[in-house]
Amino acid sequence: AQSVSQHNHHVILSEAASLELGCNYSYGGTVNLFWYVQYPGQHLQLLLKYFSGDPLVKGIKGFEAEFIKSKFSFNLRKPSVQWSDTAEYFCAVSSMDSNYQLIWGAGTKLIIKP
Amino acid sequence: KAGVTQTPRYLIKTRGQQVTLSCSPISGHRSVSWYQQTPGQGLQFLFEYFSETQRNKGNFPGRFSGRQFSNSRSEMNVSTLELGDSALYLCASSPRVAGQETQYFGPGTRLLVL
């Protein structure tokens, strides 16, 4: 069965620090990759997605992610975080193997210290 | 377009009761997926409905059921509630067309079982 692993459950950074959240998946075939964000008290929102093409994907609010097929990874990055980036971040993967149902990582809680 | 709506937003029930949650997808979306979100377990997939048919199912007991109507609105039912069913129940809609599998989430229904 497919699985998605997010390396860090909690990350604490200061404002202006650079961010990288890890995401690895187990499926070897063609995948669709997603990062979602859940701000405190708000619903899950799509941050960015990769279906095909340029492996460097840009999303909303200055976030980007790079798909590295050889490493089965889709890490999320932001060069300079803000206090408002405090949220929980979820990586998800879908494929033909999962009948295109999303397989979710456990989430990473990000806290930005002002 | 209006987003995904879920009703009710909050619900308090007692053990043994049953509950019905409702989800209205984004106009034109034919797929509705349901998830259970808890602090300890993260996002757990319940089931997906597409054009009134259950397309995928997660590993939940038969007490959890759902259906979808011809207008794509979906309901989820939980019978014989247990304390462990306390969670945020999320609904997501998707066009479910090749290349358009992105899921868009509603605000959720927070269920508390006493």
mmCIF file of C-alpha atoms in Angstrom:
data_model
loop_
_atom_site.group_PDB
_atom_site.id
_atom_site.type_symbol
_atom_site.label_atom_id
_atom_site.label_comp_id
_atom_site.label_asym_id
_atom_site.label_seq_id
_atom_site.Cartn_x
_atom_site.Cartn_y
_atom_site.Cartn_z
ATOM 1 C CA ALA A 1 0.000 0.000 0.000
ATOM 2 C CA GLN A 2 1.119 3.511 -0.673
ATOM 3 C CA SER A 3 2.252 5.720 2.146
ATOM 4 C CA VAL A 4 3.288 9.320 2.613
ATOM 5 C CA SER A 5 5.846 10.349 5.179
ATOM 6 C CA GLN A 6 6.329 13.839 6.550
ATOM 7 C CA HIS A 7 9.608 13.983 8.383
ATOM 8 C CA ASN A 8 8.835 16.511 11.083
ATOM 9 C CA HIS A 9 5.695 16.619 13.179
ATOM 10 C CA HIS A 10 6.562 19.987 14.720
ATOM 11 C CA VAL A 11 8.778 22.770 13.425
ATOM 12 C CA ILE A 12 9.481 26.053 15.217
ATOM 13 C CA LEU A 13 11.156 28.894 13.344
ATOM 14 C CA SER A 14 11.728 32.584 13.798
ATOM 15 C CA GLU A 15 10.331 35.095 11.351
ATOM 16 C CA ALA A 16 12.480 35.544 8.220
ATOM 17 C CA ALA A 17 13.998 32.071 8.573
ATOM 18 C CA SER A 18 13.941 29.754 5.584
ATOM 19 C CA LEU A 19 11.604 26.788 5.608
ATOM 20 C CA GLU A 20 11.816 23.326 4.163
ATOM 21 C CA LEU A 21 9.272 20.650 5.039
ATOM 22 C CA GLY A 22 9.979 17.149 3.874
ATOM 23 C CA CYS A 23 7.545 14.803 2.151
ATOM 24 C CA ASN A 24 8.340 11.348 0.797
ATOM 25 C CA TYR A 25 5.989 8.847 -0.765
ATOM 26 C CA SER A 26 6.273 5.162 -1.506
ATOM 27 C CA TYR A 27 4.630 4.646 -4.921
ATOM 28 C CA GLY A 28 6.935 4.100 -7.893
ATOM 29 C CA GLY A 29 4.536 5.000 -10.691
ATOM 30 C CA THR A 30 3.075 8.263 -11.929
ATOM 31 C CA VAL A 31 1.811 10.415 -9.078
ATOM 32 C CA ASN A 32 -0.050 13.648 -8.476
ATOM 33 C CA LEU A 33 1.374 15.584 -5.537
ATOM 34 C CA PHE A 34 -0.245 18.164 -3.274
ATOM 35 C CA TRP A 35 0.499 20.384 -0.329
ATOM 36 C CA TYR A 36 -2.425 21.636 1.718
ATOM 37 C CA VAL A 37 -2.356 24.096 4.605
ATOM 38 C CA GLN A 38 -4.709 24.433 7.550
ATOM 39 C CA TYR A 39 -4.453 27.765 9.366
ATOM 40 C CA PRO A 40 -5.734 27.837 12.957
ATOM 41 C CA GLY A 41 -9.515 27.677 12.943
ATOM 42 C CA GLN A 42 -9.719 27.539 9.155
ATOM 43 C CA HIS A 43 -10.379 24.809 6.657
ATOM 44 C CA LEU A 44 -7.835 22.973 4.535
ATOM 45 C CA GLN A 45 -6.651 25.003 1.579
ATOM 46 C CA LEU A 46 -4.643 23.941 -1.439
ATOM 47 C CA LEU A 47 -1.166 25.450 -1.314
ATOM 48 C CA LEU A 48 0.204 23.962 -4.520
ATOM 49 C CA LYS A 49 0.051 20.876 -6.688
ATOM 50 C CA TYR A 50 2.121 18.960 -9.205
ATOM 51 C CA PHE A 51 0.617 16.840 -11.963
ATOM 52 C CA SER A 52 3.286 16.987 -14.682
ATOM 53 C CA GLY A 53 5.788 19.313 -16.347
ATOM 54 C CA ASP A 54 8.242 21.561 -14.528
ATOM 55 C CA PRO A 55 9.164 19.778 -11.284
ATOM 56 C CA LEU A 56 9.522 23.121 -9.488
ATOM 57 C CA VAL A 57 6.014 24.245 -8.611
ATOM 58 C CA LYS A 58 5.083 27.634 -7.264
ATOM 59 C CA GLY A 59 2.072 28.042 -5.040
ATOM 60 C CA ILE A 60 0.293 30.729 -3.112
ATOM 61 C CA LYS A 61 1.868 32.985 -0.473
ATOM 62 C CA GLY A 62 5.420 32.520 -1.741
ATOM 63 C CA PHE A 63 5.571 28.755 -1.246
ATOM 64 C CA GLU A 64 7.185 26.399 -3.736
ATOM 65 C CA ALA A 65 7.858 22.682 -3.904
ATOM 66 C CA GLU A 66 10.223 20.546 -5.901
ATOM 67 C CA PHE A 67 9.340 17.100 -7.201
ATOM 68 C CA ILE A 68 12.413 14.851 -7.257
ATOM 69 C CA LYS A 69 11.277 11.595 -8.808
ATOM 70 C CA SER A 70 14.494 9.699 -8.032
ATOM 71 C CA LYS A 71 14.088 10.495 -4.337
ATOM 72 C CA PHE A 72 10.281 10.047 -4.230
ATOM 73 C CA SER A 73 10.170 13.457 -2.614
ATOM 74 C CA PHE A 74 8.078 16.619 -2.841
ATOM 75 C CA ASN A 75 9.537 19.022 -0.302
ATOM 76 C CA LEU A 76 7.871 22.335 0.474
ATOM 77 C CA ARG A 77 10.004 25.472 0.717
ATOM 78 C CA LYS A 78 9.690 29.140 1.512
ATOM 79 C CA PRO A 79 12.736 31.434 1.604
ATOM 80 C CA SER A 80 11.484 33.712 4.385
ATOM 81 C CA VAL A 81 8.607 32.776 6.679
ATOM 82 C CA GLN A 82 6.199 35.140 8.372
ATOM 83 C CA TRP A 83 4.269 34.837 11.620
ATOM 84 C CA SER A 84 1.113 34.344 9.499
ATOM 85 C CA ASP A 85 2.563 31.092 8.130
ATOM 86 C CA THR A 86 1.856 29.429 11.466
ATOM 87 C CA ALA A 87 -0.336 26.503 10.446
ATOM 88 C CA GLU A 88 -0.412 22.766 9.895
ATOM 89 C CA TYR A 89 0.902 21.580 6.536
ATOM 90 C CA PHE A 90 -0.160 18.343 4.880
ATOM 91 C CA CYS A 91 1.430 16.523 1.981
ATOM 92 C CA ALA A 92 -0.814 14.243 -0.102
ATOM 93 C CA VAL A 93 -0.297 11.948 -3.066
ATOM 94 C CA SER A 94 -2.689 10.347 -5.513
ATOM 95 C CA SER A 95 -2.102 7.823 -8.260
ATOM 96 C CA MET A 96 -3.829 5.224 -10.373
ATOM 97 C CA ASP A 97 -2.834 2.703 -7.692
ATOM 98 C CA SER A 98 -4.957 4.565 -5.131
ATOM 99 C CA ASN A 99 -7.752 5.071 -7.665
ATOM 100 C CA TYR A 100 -6.733 8.704 -7.468
ATOM 101 C CA GLN A 101 -7.801 8.935 -3.846
ATOM 102 C CA LEU A 102 -5.521 11.134 -1.775
ATOM 103 C CA ILE A 103 -3.053 9.411 0.530
ATOM 104 C CA TRP A 104 -2.120 11.816 3.322
ATOM 105 C CA GLY A 105 0.941 12.449 5.388
ATOM 106 C CA ALA A 106 0.509 12.945 9.132
ATOM 107 C CA GLY A 107 1.008 16.688 8.880
ATOM 108 C CA THR A 108 3.633 19.117 10.167
ATOM 109 C CA LYS A 109 2.704 21.775 12.693
ATOM 110 C CA LEU A 110 4.689 24.919 11.941
ATOM 111 C CA ILE A 111 5.015 27.635 14.565
ATOM 112 C CA ILE A 112 6.614 30.927 13.631
ATOM 113 C CA LYS A 113 7.918 32.998 16.516
ATOM 114 C CA PRO A 114 7.453 36.738 15.973
ATOM 115 C CA LYS B 1 -18.142 29.857 -7.564
ATOM 116 C CA ALA B 2 -19.298 29.160 -4.043
ATOM 117 C CA GLY B 3 -17.070 26.831 -2.090
ATOM 118 C CA VAL B 4 -17.869 23.554 -0.418
ATOM 119 C CA THR B 5 -20.438 23.963 2.332
ATOM 120 C CA GLN B 6 -21.055 21.643 5.247
ATOM 121 C CA THR B 7 -23.900 21.594 7.731
ATOM 122 C CA PRO B 8 -24.140 21.669 10.612
ATOM 123 C CA ARG B 9 -20.839 23.210 11.673
ATOM 124 C CA TYR B 10 -21.018 21.940 15.241
ATOM 125 C CA LEU B 11 -22.869 19.035 16.771
ATOM 126 C CA ILE B 12 -23.086 17.509 20.230
ATOM 127 C CA LYS B 13 -24.495 14.013 20.582
ATOM 128 C CA THR B 14 -24.498 11.285 23.194
ATOM 129 C CA ARG B 15 -23.254 7.742 22.894
ATOM 130 C CA GLY B 16 -25.613 5.436 21.040
ATOM 131 C CA GLN B 17 -27.279 8.178 19.033
ATOM 132 C CA GLN B 18 -26.928 8.584 15.303
ATOM 133 C CA VAL B 19 -25.967 11.635 13.303
ATOM 134 C CA THR B 20 -26.280 12.834 9.702
ATOM 135 C CA LEU B 21 -23.885 15.358 8.220
ATOM 136 C CA SER B 22 -24.433 17.152 4.945
ATOM 137 C CA CYS B 23 -22.091 18.419 2.253
ATOM 138 C CA SER B 24 -22.795 20.539 -0.801
ATOM 139 C CA PRO B 25 -19.946 20.429 -3.334
ATOM 140 C CA ILE B 26 -18.723 23.165 -5.616
ATOM 141 C CA SER B 27 -21.078 23.555 -8.555
ATOM 142 C CA GLY B 28 -20.127 21.169 -11.349
ATOM 143 C CA HIS B 29 -18.093 18.852 -9.122
ATOM 144 C CA ARG B 30 -19.342 15.282 -9.229
ATOM 145 C CA SER B 31 -17.066 13.735 -6.625
ATOM 146 C CA VAL B 32 -17.451 14.116 -2.874
ATOM 147 C CA SER B 33 -15.005 12.590 -0.404
ATOM 148 C CA TRP B 34 -15.364 12.410 3.351
ATOM 149 C CA TYR B 35 -12.560 12.441 5.908
ATOM 150 C CA GLN B 36 -12.284 12.173 9.659
ATOM 151 C CA GLN B 37 -9.680 14.439 11.244
ATOM 152 C CA THR B 38 -8.482 13.903 14.796
ATOM 153 C CA PRO B 39 -5.373 15.217 16.575
ATOM 154 C CA GLY B 40 -3.947 11.743 17.050
ATOM 155 C CA GLN B 41 -4.797 10.120 13.715
ATOM 156 C CA GLY B 42 -4.584 13.013 11.280
ATOM 157 C CA LEU B 43 -6.762 12.784 8.171
ATOM 158 C CA GLN B 44 -8.461 9.439 7.687
ATOM 159 C CA PHE B 45 -10.343 8.740 4.464
ATOM 160 C CA LEU B 46 -13.905 7.513 4.938
ATOM 161 C CA PHE B 47 -15.361 7.179 1.448
ATOM 162 C CA GLU B 48 -15.822 8.857 -1.898
ATOM 163 C CA TYR B 49 -18.964 9.197 -3.958
ATOM 164 C CA PHE B 50 -19.037 9.949 -7.646
ATOM 165 C CA SER B 51 -22.268 10.293 -9.636
ATOM 166 C CA GLU B 52 -24.268 8.744 -6.773
ATOM 167 C CA THR B 53 -22.013 5.659 -6.543
ATOM 168 C CA GLN B 54 -19.498 4.862 -3.850
ATOM 169 C CA ARG B 55 -16.173 4.833 -5.633
ATOM 170 C CA ASN B 56 -13.657 4.335 -2.846
ATOM 171 C CA LYS B 57 -13.934 3.282 0.761
ATOM 172 C CA GLY B 58 -11.575 3.587 3.695
ATOM 173 C CA ASN B 59 -11.160 1.311 6.690
ATOM 174 C CA PHE B 60 -14.050 2.383 8.865
ATOM 175 C CA PRO B 61 -16.734 0.176 10.413
ATOM 176 C CA GLY B 62 -20.147 -0.209 8.846
ATOM 177 C CA ARG B 63 -21.574 2.311 11.322
ATOM 178 C CA PHE B 64 -20.214 4.932 8.934
ATOM 179 C CA SER B 65 -22.217 5.225 5.743
ATOM 180 C CA GLY B 66 -22.906 7.778 3.098
ATOM 181 C CA ARG B 67 -24.838 8.566 0.013
ATOM 182 C CA GLN B 68 -24.893 11.055 -2.801
ATOM 183 C CA PHE B 69 -27.882 12.592 -4.485
ATOM 184 C CA SER B 70 -28.431 13.404 -8.129
ATOM 185 C CA ASN B 71 -27.457 17.039 -7.511
ATOM 186 C CA SER B 72 -24.083 15.785 -6.118
ATOM 187 C CA ARG B 73 -24.927 16.789 -2.558
ATOM 188 C CA SER B 74 -23.786 14.148 -0.121
ATOM 189 C CA GLU B 75 -24.711 12.998 3.344
ATOM 190 C CA MET B 76 -22.739 10.991 5.820
ATOM 191 C CA ASN B 77 -24.378 9.009 8.585
ATOM 192 C CA VAL B 78 -22.845 7.589 11.731
ATOM 193 C CA SER B 79 -25.008 5.232 13.752
ATOM 194 C CA THR B 80 -24.557 4.058 17.336
ATOM 195 C CA LEU B 81 -22.116 6.834 18.145
ATOM 196 C CA GLU B 82 -19.072 6.079 20.269
ATOM 197 C CA LEU B 83 -16.897 8.498 22.236
ATOM 198 C CA GLY B 84 -14.086 7.880 19.747
ATOM 199 C CA ASP B 85 -16.201 9.277 16.932
ATOM 200 C CA SER B 86 -15.593 12.779 18.274
ATOM 201 C CA ALA B 87 -13.714 14.478 15.450
ATOM 202 C CA LEU B 88 -13.787 17.051 12.700
ATOM 203 C CA TYR B 89 -15.523 15.564 9.654
ATOM 204 C CA LEU B 90 -14.353 17.087 6.413
ATOM 205 C CA CYS B 91 -15.949 16.955 3.023
ATOM 206 C CA ALA B 92 -14.023 17.607 -0.177
ATOM 207 C CA SER B 93 -15.306 17.991 -3.701
ATOM 208 C CA SER B 94 -13.508 17.442 -6.979
ATOM 209 C CA PRO B 95 -14.337 17.484 -10.676
ATOM 210 C CA ARG B 96 -12.732 14.020 -10.821
ATOM 211 C CA VAL B 97 -11.791 14.445 -14.448
ATOM 212 C CA ALA B 98 -8.362 13.332 -15.636
ATOM 213 C CA GLY B 99 -5.950 16.088 -14.795
ATOM 214 C CA GLN B 100 -8.496 17.723 -12.493
ATOM 215 C CA GLU B 101 -8.380 15.523 -9.437
ATOM 216 C CA THR B 102 -7.684 18.362 -6.999
ATOM 217 C CA GLN B 103 -9.900 18.214 -3.933
ATOM 218 C CA TYR B 104 -11.380 21.343 -2.379
ATOM 219 C CA PHE B 105 -12.366 21.197 1.239
ATOM 220 C CA GLY B 106 -15.268 22.523 3.238
ATOM 221 C CA PRO B 107 -14.975 23.979 6.753
ATOM 222 C CA GLY B 108 -15.941 20.701 8.397
ATOM 223 C CA THR B 109 -18.464 19.594 10.967
ATOM 224 C CA ARG B 110 -17.104 19.294 14.472
ATOM 225 C CA LEU B 111 -18.816 16.411 16.242
ATOM 226 C CA LEU B 112 -18.566 15.924 19.977
ATOM 227 C CA VAL B 113 -19.886 12.678 21.427
ATOM 228 C CA LEU B 114 -20.562 12.684 25.171
#
